[in-house]
Amino acid sequence: MALFCDVALAVPLDMVFTYAIPPGMEPAVGGRVLVPFRQQRLSGIVVELHDRPPQIKIKKVIEALDVAPVLDEQLLKLGKWIADYYLAPVGEVFRTMLPLSVEFKRSITYHITDEGRMALHLAGMSGSPARSKRTPEQQLIEFRVLDYLAERESVRERNLRTATQVSNALLSGMVRKKWIAREDVSAARDAARLAKVAVLRSMDMKVASISESNARVPSTSKFNNNQRTLLETLAAAGGRVPVEALRGLDVPRTTLGTLVRRGVIELVDEPQDFTASKLKPRQSPFEFEFSAAQENALAKIGDAVTSRKFAGLLLHGITGSGKTAVYLACMRQVLEQGRSSILLVPEIGLTPAVAADLHQVFGDEVAILHSGLSDGERAEQWHRIRRGEARVVAGTRSAVFAPVSDLALIIVDEEQDSSYKQEETPRYHARDVAVMRAKMAGAVVALGSATPSLESYYNAKKNKYALVELPDRVEKRPLPEVEIVDMRQEFQETGQEQVISRKLAEEIRERLEKREQVMVLLNRRGYSPVVLCRACGKTLQCKNCAVSMTHHKRERKMECHYCGHIERIPEKCAHCGSEYVYFVGTGSEKLEELLHGMFPQARIGRLDRDTVRGREDFEHALNALNEGALDMLVGTQMIAKGHDIHGVTLVGVVGADMALGLPDFRAAERTFQLLTQVAGRAGRGQYPGKVILQTYFQDHYAVQFAARHDFAGFYDKELQFRAWMHYPPYSAIANVLIRSEKLDEALTWSGELGRWFEKTRHEGIRVLGPAAAPIMRLKRDYRYHFILKSPSREKMNALLRAMLAEASARKIPRTQVIVDVDAVWLM
Ligand SMILES: [Zn+2]
Ligand SMILES: [Zn+2]
């Protein structure tokens, strides 16, 4: 029996804490314990049990929360690796890995029942209740509670106790008497997010109704008119309809209940987000015949899985080449072997359509983890996976930590996507964590992309990963033709700044006449990005950030896109009082308005963060396009990602090259990727596609190579630049950000660390800075940064660790020094 345990707590300190284990308590390594920490009680993960008495006086563990570990040996090891690699406090890493915080946040509420009201009413009439075992004093408290609750909807336990001085025993007694009801709030909130779905029980009915438009319900004579209406509706919808949707039918509510009792319909709870999918039944991913390249990819991944050794593969498939079908087929093979797989997708990639495919192929064996889940749902999915009920896991970034056993395969779709990098502590990159987890588990990791990141492509070139290519679109559809429009020339010839070039306008008109569809990309939301004073030349800046406020016309506001700060639309200049304020530049909202003006007959939809509040909006817009209810879709990069809309034959790209002007070494790579992806939306159906690419940088290699669909050419050129500038993949980089709300603090701290870096010997490591960050003020903080580049990652991390120790010695708060290893954004 160990006497002490070291506990990792989710606090911003780079250490673990030792506690004494009281006699009789048996905490597990990898399990949670509740411990006192400063004035609070925190739960943490036990990382070690030992008998080494610490030098200082220590406190005791309050409670062991788990008898078995919640993090198995492999995940514990992975967590420690993340803490080490990204220089993050290990307790904060574990918190990120475990979506179970909700289990400690439950709050109990009470409300009065009808019986309670009756009891209160009777007491009010007679003065005392009949036949009670309670003392008069207890009865008084009981009626104080009823009285208190009668005037309120529901009351938290703590508030109720403070208000009425009621004891635990009395409260429980009142619950037993059914005078009051107790409710677990977090659980209730979760239940509300589940939707009851009516499911037709006989498979025959479903099949019959899908294959024929007039639904046949077997021996309908057994049912009355109302029941038949309901059954036919259900059958016509493919056998599954949310109960809520059935309420719209003109049948009594009892009908459904009768059919459930007769066993014809079953009611199941399903998470709301995905059952609400209004997509038409889609062709199953396996109804297509696999191309030779797809078969080859499937075989390569399958062989690697069978070998039960670590292997990395880069699946480079052009847009529309059928990568998803390969993923699903691989995962199905893994499942048939009784093993587990994880599919990671970018934030925006996990659409209801993808979820529907997954459900169709894997049924109940799949757990889908997405950002729309409540904490409770997330915890529930976690337990399901842990119990082995779901051996196929699909989700965004944090799904890489899913507690599956016997992991065989991790697939990272669109591996270059920046949403895989977490922009808060721990700043891990899910793709790189996936590779490490696969290594530790002896599993296979497959990275898929049409536009692989420089890092992954380089690794493939160096034979660290096997390169598997899908060089053709499915059914040999051609890639779209790309035509570049030089906007400088457009300006010279028309004499004014154009948003839509003459060429793009002409092509759009042509498509609209042929009843074909158009997408136009402008990767900037809002109406106008800048408000400029013509008198003094100043712009309207956010009061928290050193960035321009964006004008949102429809919502009549100015908004900061970095911190969310909102202001009224200015009538005068805030600096000089002049009335000559002008709105400059174009965002997606203005683009939509311009296109409306140019093509008044066209039905135009917009897809950006302002029009898309949730998954449903997103799906709604795409469905409208899919069903031909829209002629044109305008939007930000949201429209570029992975959708498969067959009617789109023209893609217009407006100002997608703005990023090329940013001080970020990844600007060219991002632009190339965005251009390639959005171009990939054109011509996915039976008609070939075309792309009009408007640019002010027509000679830039990112633009040129994207226009020629030349991946290899772009990578070669970009790799030269990276090698020359000592950027990844040739050097490891880290961004160290020093921030404070007080300018002088930020300056002093970064100055002190700058001098420390100067006098510290660090062979081979380049340290740039301190310099003001490109966005010098963000969310009220002034920001200075250093960029470290080093061919040796170990040396770089050692230097960063020493720097953190120095910062701590100088009493610079740990939360104000941000270390971002493998930084994706340097802004
Ligand atoms: Zn002014
Ligand atoms: Zn701001």
PDB file of N, CA and C in Angstrom, residues 4-11 16-22 25 27 31-49 58-66 104:
ATOM      1  N   PHE A   4       1.847   7.716  -0.470  1.00  0.00           N
ATOM      2  CA  PHE A   4       1.676   9.018  -1.118  1.00  0.00           C
ATOM      3  C   PHE A   4       1.277   8.846  -2.574  1.00  0.00           C
ATOM      4  N   CYS A   5       0.684   9.907  -3.117  1.00  0.00           N
ATOM      5  CA  CYS A   5       0.457   9.885  -4.554  1.00  0.00           C
ATOM      6  C   CYS A   5       0.763  11.255  -5.137  1.00  0.00           C
ATOM      7  N   ASP A   6       1.289  11.236  -6.365  1.00  0.00           N
ATOM      8  CA  ASP A   6       1.508  12.485  -7.093  1.00  0.00           C
ATOM      9  C   ASP A   6       0.310  12.716  -8.004  1.00  0.00           C
ATOM     10  N   VAL A   7      -0.225  13.931  -7.919  1.00  0.00           N
ATOM     11  CA  VAL A   7      -1.467  14.221  -8.626  1.00  0.00           C
ATOM     12  C   VAL A   7      -1.247  15.362  -9.616  1.00  0.00           C
ATOM     13  N   ALA A   8      -1.723  15.175 -10.839  1.00  0.00           N
ATOM     14  CA  ALA A   8      -1.682  16.238 -11.842  1.00  0.00           C
ATOM     15  C   ALA A   8      -2.991  17.019 -11.755  1.00  0.00           C
ATOM     16  N   LEU A   9      -2.883  18.304 -11.458  1.00  0.00           N
ATOM     17  CA  LEU A   9      -4.071  19.154 -11.346  1.00  0.00           C
ATOM     18  C   LEU A   9      -4.122  20.125 -12.519  1.00  0.00           C
ATOM     19  N   ALA A  10      -5.344  20.466 -12.940  1.00  0.00           N
ATOM     20  CA  ALA A  10      -5.497  21.372 -14.082  1.00  0.00           C
ATOM     21  C   ALA A  10      -5.283  22.814 -13.645  1.00  0.00           C
ATOM     22  N   VAL A  11      -4.053  23.135 -13.281  1.00  0.00           N
ATOM     23  CA  VAL A  11      -3.702  24.508 -12.921  1.00  0.00           C
ATOM     24  C   VAL A  11      -2.479  24.903 -13.750  1.00  0.00           C
ATOM     25  N   VAL A  16       3.628  18.440 -10.646  1.00  0.00           N
ATOM     26  CA  VAL A  16       2.572  17.637 -10.037  1.00  0.00           C
ATOM     27  C   VAL A  16       2.634  17.877  -8.530  1.00  0.00           C
ATOM     28  N   PHE A  17       1.584  17.454  -7.799  1.00  0.00           N
ATOM     29  CA  PHE A  17       1.486  17.751  -6.377  1.00  0.00           C
ATOM     30  C   PHE A  17       1.358  16.457  -5.584  1.00  0.00           C
ATOM     31  N   THR A  18       2.090  16.394  -4.463  1.00  0.00           N
ATOM     32  CA  THR A  18       2.079  15.172  -3.659  1.00  0.00           C
ATOM     33  C   THR A  18       1.059  15.278  -2.529  1.00  0.00           C
ATOM     34  N   TYR A  19       0.271  14.213  -2.357  1.00  0.00           N
ATOM     35  CA  TYR A  19      -0.707  14.148  -1.265  1.00  0.00           C
ATOM     36  C   TYR A  19      -0.537  12.838  -0.501  1.00  0.00           C
ATOM     37  N   ALA A  20      -0.930  12.856   0.758  1.00  0.00           N
ATOM     38  CA  ALA A  20      -0.903  11.632   1.550  1.00  0.00           C
ATOM     39  C   ALA A  20      -2.185  10.844   1.306  1.00  0.00           C
ATOM     40  N   ILE A  21      -2.046   9.521   1.273  1.00  0.00           N
ATOM     41  CA  ILE A  21      -3.219   8.669   1.080  1.00  0.00           C
ATOM     42  C   ILE A  21      -3.697   8.187   2.441  1.00  0.00           C
ATOM     43  N   PRO A  22      -4.924   8.519   2.821  1.00  0.00           N
ATOM     44  CA  PRO A  22      -5.423   8.057   4.123  1.00  0.00           C
ATOM     45  C   PRO A  22      -5.530   6.534   4.143  1.00  0.00           C
ATOM     46  N   MET A  25      -7.758   3.875   1.831  1.00  0.00           N
ATOM     47  CA  MET A  25      -8.103   4.403   0.500  1.00  0.00           C
ATOM     48  C   MET A  25      -7.130   3.828  -0.535  1.00  0.00           C
ATOM     49  N   PRO A  27      -6.323   4.717  -4.204  1.00  0.00           N
ATOM     50  CA  PRO A  27      -6.415   5.381  -5.506  1.00  0.00           C
ATOM     51  C   PRO A  27      -5.624   4.602  -6.568  1.00  0.00           C
ATOM     52  N   GLY A  31      -6.333   7.142 -12.317  1.00  0.00           N
ATOM     53  CA  GLY A  31      -7.680   7.400 -11.812  1.00  0.00           C
ATOM     54  C   GLY A  31      -7.751   8.808 -11.219  1.00  0.00           C
ATOM     55  N   ARG A  32      -8.973   9.261 -10.938  1.00  0.00           N
ATOM     56  CA  ARG A  32      -9.142  10.618 -10.404  1.00  0.00           C
ATOM     57  C   ARG A  32      -9.258  10.605  -8.883  1.00  0.00           C
ATOM     58  N   VAL A  33      -8.698  11.633  -8.278  1.00  0.00           N
ATOM     59  CA  VAL A  33      -8.880  11.835  -6.842  1.00  0.00           C
ATOM     60  C   VAL A  33      -9.338  13.271  -6.609  1.00  0.00           C
ATOM     61  N   LEU A  34     -10.044  13.460  -5.498  1.00  0.00           N
ATOM     62  CA  LEU A  34     -10.438  14.802  -5.094  1.00  0.00           C
ATOM     63  C   LEU A  34      -9.454  15.236  -4.006  1.00  0.00           C
ATOM     64  N   VAL A  35      -8.834  16.421  -4.196  1.00  0.00           N
ATOM     65  CA  VAL A  35      -7.828  16.870  -3.229  1.00  0.00           C
ATOM     66  C   VAL A  35      -8.035  18.337  -2.879  1.00  0.00           C
ATOM     67  N   PRO A  36      -7.576  18.739  -1.677  1.00  0.00           N
ATOM     68  CA  PRO A  36      -7.616  20.161  -1.356  1.00  0.00           C
ATOM     69  C   PRO A  36      -6.469  20.874  -2.068  1.00  0.00           C
ATOM     70  N   PHE A  37      -6.747  22.016  -2.672  1.00  0.00           N
ATOM     71  CA  PHE A  37      -5.699  22.795  -3.316  1.00  0.00           C
ATOM     72  C   PHE A  37      -5.993  24.271  -3.048  1.00  0.00           C
ATOM     73  N   ARG A  38      -5.070  24.934  -2.329  1.00  0.00           N
ATOM     74  CA  ARG A  38      -5.330  26.284  -1.851  1.00  0.00           C
ATOM     75  C   ARG A  38      -6.703  26.322  -1.174  1.00  0.00           C
ATOM     76  N   GLN A  39      -7.601  27.173  -1.583  1.00  0.00           N
ATOM     77  CA  GLN A  39      -8.885  27.215  -0.867  1.00  0.00           C
ATOM     78  C   GLN A  39      -9.949  26.314  -1.511  1.00  0.00           C
ATOM     79  N   GLN A  40      -9.533  25.541  -2.545  1.00  0.00           N
ATOM     80  CA  GLN A  40     -10.569  24.796  -3.273  1.00  0.00           C
ATOM     81  C   GLN A  40     -10.406  23.295  -3.126  1.00  0.00           C
ATOM     82  N   ARG A  41     -11.388  22.584  -3.642  1.00  0.00           N
ATOM     83  CA  ARG A  41     -11.264  21.134  -3.815  1.00  0.00           C
ATOM     84  C   ARG A  41     -11.213  20.891  -5.314  1.00  0.00           C
ATOM     85  N   LEU A  42     -10.155  20.236  -5.760  1.00  0.00           N
ATOM     86  CA  LEU A  42     -10.004  19.997  -7.189  1.00  0.00           C
ATOM     87  C   LEU A  42      -9.897  18.503  -7.441  1.00  0.00           C
ATOM     88  N   SER A  43     -10.337  18.090  -8.646  1.00  0.00           N
ATOM     89  CA  SER A  43     -10.090  16.705  -9.000  1.00  0.00           C
ATOM     90  C   SER A  43      -8.879  16.668  -9.917  1.00  0.00           C
ATOM     91  N   GLY A  44      -8.072  15.640  -9.738  1.00  0.00           N
ATOM     92  CA  GLY A  44      -6.863  15.518 -10.546  1.00  0.00           C
ATOM     93  C   GLY A  44      -6.601  14.062 -10.859  1.00  0.00           C
ATOM     94  N   ILE A  45      -5.596  13.829 -11.674  1.00  0.00           N
ATOM     95  CA  ILE A  45      -5.261  12.462 -12.090  1.00  0.00           C
ATOM     96  C   ILE A  45      -4.021  11.990 -11.327  1.00  0.00           C
ATOM     97  N   VAL A  46      -4.112  10.814 -10.750  1.00  0.00           N
ATOM     98  CA  VAL A  46      -2.951  10.231 -10.063  1.00  0.00           C
ATOM     99  C   VAL A  46      -1.948   9.771 -11.113  1.00  0.00           C
ATOM    100  N   VAL A  47      -0.720  10.294 -11.035  1.00  0.00           N
ATOM    101  CA  VAL A  47       0.279   9.871 -12.011  1.00  0.00           C
ATOM    102  C   VAL A  47       1.283   8.898 -11.408  1.00  0.00           C
ATOM    103  N   GLU A  48       1.390   8.895 -10.065  1.00  0.00           N
ATOM    104  CA  GLU A  48       2.328   7.948  -9.453  1.00  0.00           C
ATOM    105  C   GLU A  48       1.920   7.674  -8.012  1.00  0.00           C
ATOM    106  N   LEU A  49       2.097   6.412  -7.582  1.00  0.00           N
ATOM    107  CA  LEU A  49       1.936   6.040  -6.170  1.00  0.00           C
ATOM    108  C   LEU A  49       3.327   5.742  -5.643  1.00  0.00           C
ATOM    109  N   ILE A  58       2.323  18.061   3.884  1.00  0.00           N
ATOM    110  CA  ILE A  58       1.366  17.882   2.786  1.00  0.00           C
ATOM    111  C   ILE A  58      -0.023  17.560   3.309  1.00  0.00           C
ATOM    112  N   LYS A  59      -1.000  17.708   2.397  1.00  0.00           N
ATOM    113  CA  LYS A  59      -2.388  17.443   2.772  1.00  0.00           C
ATOM    114  C   LYS A  59      -2.795  16.043   2.319  1.00  0.00           C
ATOM    115  N   LYS A  60      -3.989  15.644   2.767  1.00  0.00           N
ATOM    116  CA  LYS A  60      -4.477  14.307   2.447  1.00  0.00           C
ATOM    117  C   LYS A  60      -5.449  14.331   1.278  1.00  0.00           C
ATOM    118  N   VAL A  61      -5.489  13.238   0.555  1.00  0.00           N
ATOM    119  CA  VAL A  61      -6.502  13.045  -0.485  1.00  0.00           C
ATOM    120  C   VAL A  61      -7.870  13.007   0.199  1.00  0.00           C
ATOM    121  N   ILE A  62      -8.842  13.709  -0.354  1.00  0.00           N
ATOM    122  CA  ILE A  62     -10.177  13.705   0.244  1.00  0.00           C
ATOM    123  C   ILE A  62     -10.941  12.445  -0.161  1.00  0.00           C
ATOM    124  N   GLU A  63     -10.848  12.116  -1.432  1.00  0.00           N
ATOM    125  CA  GLU A  63     -11.645  10.998  -1.925  1.00  0.00           C
ATOM    126  C   GLU A  63     -11.017  10.436  -3.196  1.00  0.00           C
ATOM    127  N   ALA A  64     -11.021   9.126  -3.311  1.00  0.00           N
ATOM    128  CA  ALA A  64     -10.619   8.504  -4.574  1.00  0.00           C
ATOM    129  C   ALA A  64     -11.886   8.358  -5.409  1.00  0.00           C
ATOM    130  N   LEU A  65     -11.909   9.006  -6.567  1.00  0.00           N
ATOM    131  CA  LEU A  65     -13.158   9.051  -7.339  1.00  0.00           C
ATOM    132  C   LEU A  65     -13.336   7.843  -8.251  1.00  0.00           C
ATOM    133  N   ASP A  66     -12.222   7.221  -8.606  1.00  0.00           N
ATOM    134  CA  ASP A  66     -12.331   6.061  -9.490  1.00  0.00           C
ATOM    135  C   ASP A  66     -11.603   4.882  -8.869  1.00  0.00           C
ATOM    136  N   PHE A 104     -18.599  16.492 -12.090  1.00  0.00           N
ATOM    137  CA  PHE A 104     -18.440  17.166 -10.804  1.00  0.00           C
ATOM    138  C   PHE A 104     -19.230  18.458 -10.741  1.00  0.00           C
TER     139      PHE A 104
END
